[in-house]
Amino acid sequence: MKIAVTYENEMVFQHFGHTEAFKIYETEEGKVVKSYVEETNGSGHGALAGMLKDLGVDVLICGGIGTGAKVALIEADIKLFGGVSGNCDEAVAAYLSNTLMYNPDVKCDHHDHEHGEGHSCGSHGCGSHSCH
């Protein structure tokens, strides 16, 4: 099984559509056997689900995520565990031990209204918006 985590400085990045990298974990028999960082090379929102599918990813762990990206992941047959924060390695270990705390209803609410093109979630929440 392959697990991808939105990644920045060993932490779960909090906005799927703006992530610059994923940490990919290859697992066998419930244990990580290999991990590496895969850059997104500027791909955003819509293209990321396709990228993960091309990498053979089965599960995505992330912070916030918009509705369109959630639909794209469903179409790519990738299971989503959103609303996660903290260290990437710890999140994957929790997933593998069935103790991962996540939010099945996670969304970035700023996708539901208009604002300027310059919006960026950075490495936090989303300013006055919620990405959890």
Tab-separated table of C-alpha atoms in Angstrom, residues 1-97:
chain	number	residue	atom	x	y	z
A	1	MET	CA	0.000	0.000	0.000
A	2	LYS	CA	1.149	3.567	-0.684
A	3	ILE	CA	0.241	6.447	1.615
A	4	ALA	CA	0.790	10.096	0.656
A	5	VAL	CA	0.922	12.955	3.145
A	6	THR	CA	0.852	16.649	2.248
A	7	TYR	CA	4.331	17.675	3.344
A	8	GLU	CA	6.297	20.696	4.583
A	9	ASN	CA	9.260	20.480	6.976
A	10	GLU	CA	8.276	17.028	8.329
A	11	MET	CA	4.763	18.307	9.129
A	12	VAL	CA	1.351	17.685	7.531
A	13	PHE	CA	0.833	20.693	5.241
A	14	GLN	CA	-2.550	22.258	5.859
A	15	HIS	CA	-3.846	22.942	2.342
A	16	PHE	CA	-3.943	20.094	-0.159
A	17	GLY	CA	-4.257	22.317	-3.230
A	18	HIS	CA	-1.185	24.373	-2.370
A	19	THR	CA	1.154	21.622	-1.205
A	20	GLU	CA	4.577	21.735	-2.830
A	21	ALA	CA	5.415	18.139	-1.907
A	22	PHE	CA	4.023	14.856	-0.684
A	23	LYS	CA	5.842	12.433	1.552
A	24	ILE	CA	5.147	8.993	0.115
A	25	TYR	CA	5.228	5.917	2.339
A	26	GLU	CA	5.343	2.405	0.931
A	27	THR	CA	4.016	-0.139	3.405
A	28	GLU	CA	3.928	-3.906	3.677
A	29	GLU	CA	2.159	-5.892	6.380
A	30	GLY	CA	1.312	-2.711	8.300
A	31	LYS	CA	4.886	-1.385	8.391
A	32	VAL	CA	6.648	1.373	6.464
A	33	VAL	CA	9.325	-0.170	4.248
A	34	LYS	CA	10.277	2.970	2.295
A	35	SER	CA	9.535	6.692	2.349
A	36	TYR	CA	10.540	9.594	0.131
A	37	VAL	CA	9.476	13.126	-0.756
A	38	GLU	CA	7.857	13.733	-4.143
A	39	GLU	CA	7.738	17.360	-5.344
A	40	THR	CA	4.526	18.554	-7.038
A	41	ASN	CA	6.475	20.770	-9.468
A	42	GLY	CA	3.873	23.508	-9.277
A	43	SER	CA	0.868	21.269	-9.886
A	44	GLY	CA	-2.170	22.553	-8.053
A	45	HIS	CA	-5.651	21.574	-6.985
A	46	GLY	CA	-7.060	19.483	-9.869
A	47	ALA	CA	-3.800	17.981	-11.089
A	48	LEU	CA	-2.724	16.672	-7.681
A	49	ALA	CA	-5.244	13.815	-7.520
A	50	GLY	CA	-4.059	12.633	-10.942
A	51	MET	CA	-0.450	12.872	-9.823
A	52	LEU	CA	-1.202	10.736	-6.750
A	53	LYS	CA	-3.067	8.193	-8.878
A	54	ASP	CA	-0.098	8.009	-11.283
A	55	LEU	CA	2.176	7.354	-8.279
A	56	GLY	CA	-0.050	4.441	-7.218
A	57	VAL	CA	-1.187	6.085	-3.975
A	58	ASP	CA	-4.003	4.340	-2.079
A	59	VAL	CA	-4.438	6.734	0.880
A	60	LEU	CA	-4.008	10.493	1.344
A	61	ILE	CA	-3.490	12.143	4.719
A	62	CYS	CA	-3.787	15.939	4.684
A	63	GLY	CA	-4.969	19.034	6.527
A	64	GLY	CA	-7.619	21.052	4.704
A	65	ILE	CA	-8.997	20.188	1.285
A	66	GLY	CA	-11.626	21.671	-1.009
A	67	THR	CA	-14.708	19.910	-2.296
A	68	GLY	CA	-13.440	19.636	-5.882
A	69	ALA	CA	-10.243	17.940	-4.769
A	70	LYS	CA	-12.226	15.540	-2.581
A	71	VAL	CA	-14.297	14.548	-5.616
A	72	ALA	CA	-11.143	14.093	-7.727
A	73	LEU	CA	-9.688	11.775	-5.052
A	74	ILE	CA	-12.892	9.712	-4.984
A	75	GLU	CA	-12.732	9.396	-8.775
A	76	ALA	CA	-9.077	8.315	-8.487
A	77	ASP	CA	-10.075	5.707	-5.858
A	78	ILE	CA	-7.829	7.282	-3.201
A	79	LYS	CA	-9.056	7.153	0.404
A	80	LEU	CA	-8.946	10.550	2.156
A	81	PHE	CA	-8.080	11.219	5.775
A	82	GLY	CA	-8.264	15.007	6.178
A	83	GLY	CA	-8.167	17.452	9.045
A	84	VAL	CA	-4.886	15.961	10.265
A	85	SER	CA	-2.055	18.035	11.709
A	86	GLY	CA	1.328	17.319	13.246
A	87	ASN	CA	4.318	15.255	12.209
A	88	CYS	CA	3.973	13.229	8.976
A	89	ASP	CA	5.714	10.102	10.270
A	90	GLU	CA	3.550	10.105	13.410
A	91	ALA	CA	0.369	10.533	11.326
A	92	VAL	CA	1.271	7.522	9.171
A	93	ALA	CA	2.137	5.439	12.236
A	94	ALA	CA	-1.250	6.352	13.729
A	95	TYR	CA	-2.996	5.435	10.462
A	96	LEU	CA	-1.252	2.057	10.374
A	97	SER	CA	-2.274	1.363	13.975
